[in-house]
C-alpha angles and dihedrals in degrees: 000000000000126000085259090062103039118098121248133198122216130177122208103193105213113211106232131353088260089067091033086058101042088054100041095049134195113337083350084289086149092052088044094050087050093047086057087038092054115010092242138119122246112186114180115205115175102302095349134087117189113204108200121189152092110313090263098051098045085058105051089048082047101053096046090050080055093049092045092055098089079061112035091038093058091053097254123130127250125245144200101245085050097054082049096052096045083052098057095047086050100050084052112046103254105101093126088059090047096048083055082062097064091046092051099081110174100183141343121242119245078245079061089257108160101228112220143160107269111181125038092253100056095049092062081044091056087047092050096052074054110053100028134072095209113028116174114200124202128188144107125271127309100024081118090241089147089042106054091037086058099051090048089056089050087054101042085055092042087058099040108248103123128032105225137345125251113204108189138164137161115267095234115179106231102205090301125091130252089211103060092061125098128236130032131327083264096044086043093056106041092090088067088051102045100103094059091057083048084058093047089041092061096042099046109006122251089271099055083037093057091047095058090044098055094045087052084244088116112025121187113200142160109250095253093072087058091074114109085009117134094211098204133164088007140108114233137189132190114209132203087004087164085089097049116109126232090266100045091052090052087049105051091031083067095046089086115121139179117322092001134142126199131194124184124205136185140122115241091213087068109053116148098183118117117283114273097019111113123238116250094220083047086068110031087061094053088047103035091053109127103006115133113247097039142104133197118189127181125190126196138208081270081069102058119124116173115074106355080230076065090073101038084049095052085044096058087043085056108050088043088056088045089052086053100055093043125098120282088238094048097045109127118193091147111350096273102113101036092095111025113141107229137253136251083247095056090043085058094043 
């Protein structure tokens, strides 16, 4: 039997039950998950957990465990997406630049989460927030581009260097009706806005959220109460941008006053404006390439952190949207028309 073959024992210490628990997850789902991951065996015994398996195997487990430390050590569980995300960077080469991302912990959850970057791309999202004044952040659900904006701006208030927070989005009607809703314009349009308070929720709890509302120190609105607005000393985001026209990104984008810093945020797959009008943040990201000042980020399916089902949704979506815009001769459903030889009536058109 050669070296490659032969089974081989090796033993992670953990530092406390606390860590030993976070890693190993409910029912040892996680260690499970990493055994079918790997092929190799994870048995967990008190502190210390004994990885059993070929030479290859026993580094890839562990090299994810590794990967996982800034997490389980900590005491915070680990979770799927996480175990998804430490795969990738290892299968590409880029597991050093992974591990900085547990290290990198931006807030703490009113639950005590730590809130960190998960995935590459939202790390150099969560640098650009830093370093730019306008930063414009494009991906599908669940890449977390309302979230960690979010947290920024609570930071940015925490330490002092703004002065309030400013949550807006347009109030685009998604195949329901505004008008069919009770109550006022403002009580008509909070649904829109609801996952912005979730955000704030989860940062400062509903009590300490309610408490800078009230005071104007957070303010909430639909995007049509930001015209003829100087937006100064104030951190401001732009959700679900995706559904602004041409005119309403213009018009926000040059609400920014002193000491201000703007992201925008919205996914291009789910625009609700009407067909054939052209997305504001479309747009703004095709004009706004290459200004200082200015940053453009743009998350993938790869950056998905909600269900792992989420990505592989987002990722069908995707390649069916891809199959439309081909061209009719390309499509591929199931491999019948790639290589179809054209017409004469092709060869006239």
């Amino acid at each position: 039997m050669s070296g490659a073959d032969t089974l081989q024992t090796f033993t992670i210490d953990l530092p406390d039950q606390d860590a030993a628990l976070a890693l190993a997850g409910a029912a040892e789902a996680t260690l499970h998950r990493l055994e079918a991951l790997t092929g190799a065996s994870l048995v967990l015994r008190g502190l210390s957990l004994r990885l059993r398996g070929r030479p290859s195997q026993l580094e890839r487990a562990s090299g994810l465990v590794e990967l996982l430390r800034p997490i389980w050590q900590e005491g915070q569980p680990v979770t799927q997406v996480d175990v998804q995300t430490a795969l990738a960077a290892l299968d590409t080469g880029r597991g050093a630049e992974h591990q900085q991302l547990g290290q990198q912990v931006l807030a703490k959850s009113q639950t005590g989460r730590l809130l960190r970057p998960r995935t590459l791309k939202q790390k150099s999202y969560v640098e650009a927030i830093e370093r730019h004044d306008l930063t414009l952040a494009l991906g599908p659900a669940g890449t977390g581009k309302t979230f960690l904006a979010t947290v920024q701006a609570v930071r940015m208030l925490q330490e002092r260097r703004v002065e309030r927070l400013i949550l807006t989005r347009p109030a685009v009607e998604a195949g329901e009706r505004l008008g069919f809703l009770p109550g006022d314009l403002q009580q008509k349009v909070d649904p829109y806005l609801r996952p912005l308070y979730d955000a704030l929720h989860t940062l400062l709890g509903q009590e300490r959220t309610a408490a800078l509302l009230e005071k104007n120190v957070i303010e909430v609105a639909p995007l049509a109460y930001m015209r003829g607005r100087t937006l100064a000393d104030a951190f401001v985001i732009l959700d679900e941008a995706q559904n602004t026209t041409t005119a309403q990104m213009r018009m926000v984008l040059t609400r920014l006053g002193e000491n201000s810093r703007m992201v925008v945020t919205g996914d291009p797959t789910q625009i609700d404006l009407p067909s054939g009008q052209l997305s504001g943040l479309i747009e703004a990201a095709q004009v706004l390439e290459g200004v200082e000042g200015v940053a453009i980020c743009r998350l993938t399916a790869a950056d998905v952190v909600r269900h792992p089902l989420v990505q592989r949704l987002v990722t069908a979506y995707a390649a069916r949207d891809a199959n439309r815009l081909a061209p009719a001769g390309t499509r591929r459903m199931d491999g019948s028309h790639a290589n179809r030889r054209p017409s004469s009536s092709d060869e006239q058109r």
